[in-house]
Amino acid sequence: NAGVTQTPKFQVLKTGQSMTLQCAQDMNHEYMSWYRQDPGMGLRLIHYSVGAGITDQGEVPNGYNVSRSTTEDFPLRLLSAAPSQTSVYFCASSYSTGRVNYYRYEQFFGPGTRLTVL
Amino acid sequence: KNQVEQSPQSLIILEGKNCTLQCNYTVSPFSNLRWYKQDTGRGPVSLTIMTFSENTKSNGRYTATLDADTKQSSLHITASQLSDSASYICVVSAAYNQAGTALIFGKGTTLSVSS
């Protein structure tokens, strides 16, 4: 298994450009998420998906779009890049077991994409 | 407000020494607490996970403890190695969470092990 893969590893954009960060997982996990990690801050959730065709916003969704047409893929689109979106982006896939109030999840992170917006 | 606070922010120790990292949380309702290790330039990797009924969990030289009454957790690293140099992140999950959508991340403790 490749686990969670992300491409590209590095990207430099100019303000106003758009691009898509790719994320794929081969573990057949239902749940996938996108996070951004900035210096001095914890990981922050951008968008997440609980299954193919279902997505929702996280803590910092503005300026980003997602779609989930298949279980395996969960791309993150930057509509019009801004310097404030300079960050390291992590995709994660996860599954949970258990029952209400006793959920135990396992989350696996990709290697990250380092994005710089000039 | 759900929060996870970690201390210290950074730590430098000599190879072979032990160290303890702290995590205090105010997440409610609490489900579980996980410690991740994040090497520079890599994604986080899980070290341990504990539910409210577990008060200690070991993974090799890493031992995590949890006191659900005081809402505190610690990660103890024994006989540190150079490869332990990394950021250690405490993550608390709320009880209603299924999809990892209600994970509260700490900012991490950066550990540097020197020879």
Short mmCIF file of C-alpha atoms in Angstrom, two decimals:
data_model
loop_
_atom_site.label_atom_id
_atom_site.label_comp_id
_atom_site.label_asym_id
_atom_site.label_seq_id
_atom_site.Cartn_x
_atom_site.Cartn_y
_atom_site.Cartn_z
CA ASN A 1 0.00 0.00 0.00
CA ALA A 2 1.22 3.48 -0.84
CA GLY A 3 -0.90 4.95 1.97
CA VAL A 4 -1.69 8.63 1.45
CA THR A 5 0.09 10.33 -1.42
CA GLN A 6 0.20 14.03 -2.22
CA THR A 7 1.41 15.92 -5.25
CA PRO A 8 3.19 18.16 -5.84
CA LYS A 9 5.68 18.21 -2.98
CA PHE A 10 6.57 21.87 -3.58
CA GLN A 11 4.77 24.62 -5.47
CA VAL A 12 5.29 28.33 -6.01
CA LEU A 13 2.39 30.43 -7.25
CA LYS A 14 1.82 34.06 -8.04
CA THR A 15 -1.02 35.93 -6.40
CA GLY A 16 -4.25 35.29 -8.26
CA GLN A 17 -3.22 32.00 -9.84
CA SER A 18 -5.27 28.88 -9.27
CA MET A 19 -4.11 25.34 -8.76
CA THR A 20 -5.11 21.94 -7.44
CA LEU A 21 -3.31 19.97 -4.78
CA GLN A 22 -3.76 16.26 -5.34
CA CYS A 23 -4.38 13.68 -2.63
CA ALA A 24 -4.98 9.97 -3.03
CA GLN A 25 -5.28 7.04 -0.66
CA ASP A 26 -5.37 3.33 -1.37
CA MET A 27 -6.64 2.11 2.00
CA ASN A 28 -10.34 2.39 1.14
CA HIS A 29 -10.92 4.83 4.00
CA GLU A 30 -14.22 6.63 4.10
CA TYR A 31 -12.94 9.81 5.65
CA MET A 32 -10.47 12.26 4.19
CA SER A 33 -9.38 15.71 5.33
CA TRP A 34 -7.21 18.62 4.34
CA TYR A 35 -5.19 20.57 6.90
CA ARG A 36 -2.82 23.47 6.73
CA GLN A 37 0.09 23.89 9.07
CA ASP A 38 1.62 27.30 9.74
CA PRO A 39 4.62 28.14 11.95
CA GLY A 40 3.64 28.43 15.60
CA MET A 41 0.15 27.09 14.99
CA GLY A 42 -1.43 23.69 15.23
CA LEU A 43 -2.83 21.89 12.24
CA ARG A 44 -6.07 23.52 11.12
CA LEU A 45 -8.82 21.75 9.24
CA ILE A 46 -9.74 23.22 5.86
CA HIS A 47 -12.30 20.77 4.44
CA TYR A 48 -13.23 17.18 5.04
CA SER A 49 -15.22 14.41 3.45
CA VAL A 50 -17.08 11.53 5.06
CA GLY A 51 -17.47 9.64 1.80
CA ALA A 52 -17.63 9.95 -1.97
CA GLY A 53 -19.90 12.83 -2.92
CA ILE A 54 -19.98 14.30 0.59
CA THR A 55 -17.81 17.21 1.70
CA ASP A 56 -18.02 19.86 4.38
CA GLN A 57 -16.14 22.87 5.65
CA GLY A 58 -13.64 22.84 8.45
CA GLU A 59 -12.18 25.64 10.51
CA VAL A 60 -10.52 27.64 7.69
CA PRO A 61 -12.35 26.92 4.40
CA ASN A 62 -12.24 30.34 2.72
CA GLY A 63 -10.36 30.39 -0.57
CA TYR A 64 -10.43 26.62 -1.00
CA ASN A 65 -12.74 24.17 -2.75
CA VAL A 66 -12.88 20.39 -2.58
CA SER A 67 -14.73 17.57 -4.26
CA ARG A 68 -14.83 13.83 -3.66
CA SER A 69 -15.94 11.94 -6.74
CA THR A 70 -14.22 8.71 -5.70
CA THR A 71 -13.23 7.12 -2.40
CA GLU A 72 -9.56 7.32 -3.37
CA ASP A 73 -9.15 10.96 -4.40
CA PHE A 74 -9.71 14.22 -2.56
CA PRO A 75 -8.23 17.21 -4.44
CA LEU A 76 -7.96 20.66 -2.89
CA ARG A 77 -8.41 23.62 -5.20
CA LEU A 78 -7.09 27.12 -4.59
CA LEU A 79 -9.34 29.43 -6.54
CA SER A 80 -7.24 32.60 -6.52
CA ALA A 81 -4.04 32.20 -4.54
CA ALA A 82 -3.13 34.78 -1.92
CA PRO A 83 0.08 35.20 0.11
CA SER A 84 -1.90 34.26 3.23
CA GLN A 85 -2.26 30.77 1.75
CA THR A 86 1.47 30.19 1.95
CA SER A 87 1.62 27.12 4.13
CA VAL A 88 2.27 23.39 4.30
CA TYR A 89 -0.80 21.39 3.34
CA PHE A 90 -1.47 17.91 4.66
CA CYS A 91 -4.03 15.47 3.43
CA ALA A 92 -5.20 12.72 5.78
CA SER A 93 -7.41 9.69 5.49
CA SER A 94 -9.01 7.96 8.41
CA TYR A 95 -11.47 5.39 9.60
CA SER A 96 -13.20 4.93 12.90
CA THR A 97 -14.40 2.01 14.93
CA GLY A 98 -16.55 1.72 18.01
CA ARG A 99 -19.86 3.27 18.95
CA VAL A 100 -21.30 6.57 20.04
CA ASN A 101 -19.09 8.20 22.70
CA TYR A 102 -16.48 5.47 22.27
CA TYR A 103 -15.16 6.13 18.80
CA ARG A 104 -11.55 5.25 18.11
CA TYR A 105 -10.18 6.56 14.90
CA GLU A 106 -6.99 5.92 12.99
CA GLN A 107 -5.73 8.79 10.90
CA PHE A 108 -2.93 8.65 8.37
CA PHE A 109 -1.25 11.74 7.00
CA GLY A 110 0.35 12.30 3.62
CA PRO A 111 3.85 13.78 3.28
CA GLY A 112 2.61 17.31 2.71
CA THR A 113 2.76 19.96 -0.01
CA ARG A 114 4.77 23.09 0.68
CA LEU A 115 3.07 26.01 -1.07
CA THR A 116 4.49 29.50 -1.47
CA VAL A 117 2.37 32.30 -2.88
CA LEU A 118 4.29 35.36 -4.01
CA LYS B 1 -13.80 26.69 24.08
CA ASN B 2 -12.06 23.45 23.16
CA GLN B 3 -8.32 23.91 23.49
CA VAL B 4 -5.14 21.87 23.70
CA GLU B 5 -2.08 23.47 25.27
CA GLN B 6 1.37 21.91 25.09
CA SER B 7 4.49 22.68 27.04
CA PRO B 8 7.28 23.36 26.72
CA GLN B 9 7.22 24.96 23.29
CA SER B 10 10.73 23.65 22.63
CA LEU B 11 13.23 21.49 24.42
CA ILE B 12 16.89 20.59 23.95
CA ILE B 13 18.32 17.51 25.64
CA LEU B 14 21.45 15.41 25.40
CA GLU B 15 21.35 12.02 23.75
CA GLY B 16 20.60 9.29 26.26
CA LYS B 17 18.64 11.55 28.63
CA ASN B 18 14.95 11.22 29.42
CA CYS B 19 12.36 13.93 28.92
CA THR B 20 8.67 14.57 29.50
CA LEU B 21 6.33 16.62 27.35
CA GLN B 22 3.05 17.98 28.70
CA CYS B 23 -0.41 18.38 27.22
CA ASN B 24 -3.38 20.05 28.95
CA TYR B 25 -6.78 20.10 27.32
CA THR B 26 -10.22 21.54 27.81
CA VAL B 27 -12.05 19.44 25.23
CA SER B 28 -15.50 18.25 26.13
CA PRO B 29 -16.96 15.72 25.74
CA PHE B 30 -13.64 13.89 25.66
CA SER B 31 -13.21 10.76 23.58
CA ASN B 32 -9.53 10.06 23.14
CA LEU B 33 -6.10 11.61 23.11
CA ARG B 34 -3.33 10.88 20.67
CA TRP B 35 0.33 11.80 20.48
CA TYR B 36 1.88 12.26 17.05
CA LYS B 37 5.52 12.56 16.06
CA GLN B 38 6.28 14.83 13.13
CA ASP B 39 9.72 14.76 11.59
CA THR B 40 10.83 17.87 9.70
CA GLY B 41 9.29 17.92 6.25
CA ARG B 42 7.02 14.95 6.91
CA GLY B 43 3.44 14.34 7.92
CA PRO B 44 2.54 13.43 11.52
CA VAL B 45 2.76 9.78 12.52
CA SER B 46 0.76 8.35 15.40
CA LEU B 47 2.66 7.21 18.51
CA THR B 48 -0.10 6.35 20.97
CA ILE B 49 -3.84 6.76 21.48
CA MET B 50 -5.68 6.61 24.80
CA THR B 51 -9.36 6.68 25.68
CA PHE B 52 -10.62 8.08 28.98
CA SER B 53 -10.40 4.62 30.61
CA GLU B 54 -6.71 4.19 29.81
CA ASN B 55 -4.14 6.01 31.92
CA THR B 56 -0.93 4.75 30.37
CA LYS B 57 0.18 3.46 26.98
CA SER B 58 3.65 2.56 25.78
CA ASN B 59 5.22 2.36 22.36
CA GLY B 60 8.84 1.35 22.70
CA ARG B 61 10.71 4.16 24.43
CA TYR B 62 7.62 6.37 24.38
CA THR B 63 5.17 6.21 27.29
CA ALA B 64 2.05 8.34 27.37
CA THR B 65 -0.03 8.93 30.47
CA LEU B 66 -3.50 10.37 30.79
CA ASP B 67 -5.32 11.82 33.78
CA ALA B 68 -8.88 12.39 32.60
CA ASP B 69 -9.81 14.04 35.91
CA THR B 70 -7.26 16.82 35.63
CA LYS B 71 -7.35 16.74 31.81
CA GLN B 72 -3.63 16.32 31.51
CA SER B 73 -1.44 14.02 29.48
CA SER B 74 2.30 13.55 29.30
CA LEU B 75 4.64 11.88 26.85
CA HIS B 76 7.79 10.45 28.41
CA ILE B 77 10.73 9.58 26.20
CA THR B 78 13.32 7.28 27.68
CA ALA B 79 16.98 7.12 26.68
CA SER B 80 16.58 9.67 23.91
CA GLN B 81 18.18 9.17 20.53
CA LEU B 82 19.12 11.63 17.81
CA SER B 83 16.21 10.29 15.76
CA ASP B 84 13.80 11.51 18.44
CA SER B 85 14.42 15.07 17.26
CA ALA B 86 11.01 16.10 15.96
CA SER B 87 7.84 17.94 16.80
CA TYR B 88 5.44 16.11 19.12
CA ILE B 89 1.79 16.97 18.73
CA CYS B 90 -1.01 16.24 21.18
CA VAL B 91 -4.43 15.80 19.58
CA VAL B 92 -7.70 15.45 21.46
CA SER B 93 -10.86 14.08 19.91
CA ALA B 94 -14.36 15.02 21.04
CA ALA B 95 -16.78 12.22 21.81
CA TYR B 96 -19.19 12.94 19.00
CA ASN B 97 -16.46 12.72 16.40
CA GLN B 98 -16.61 10.05 13.74
CA ALA B 99 -14.78 11.44 10.80
CA GLY B 100 -11.88 13.16 12.51
CA THR B 101 -13.68 16.43 12.05
CA ALA B 102 -13.60 17.45 15.69
CA LEU B 103 -9.93 16.90 16.39
CA ILE B 104 -8.29 19.65 18.39
CA PHE B 105 -4.58 19.93 17.70
CA GLY B 106 -1.96 21.33 20.04
CA LYS B 107 0.78 23.50 18.58
CA GLY B 108 3.41 20.91 19.34
CA THR B 109 6.64 20.69 21.30
CA THR B 110 9.85 20.80 19.27
CA LEU B 111 12.41 18.40 20.71
CA SER B 112 16.06 18.58 19.74
CA VAL B 113 18.37 15.79 20.84
CA SER B 114 22.05 16.62 20.63
CA SER B 115 25.09 14.38 20.88
#
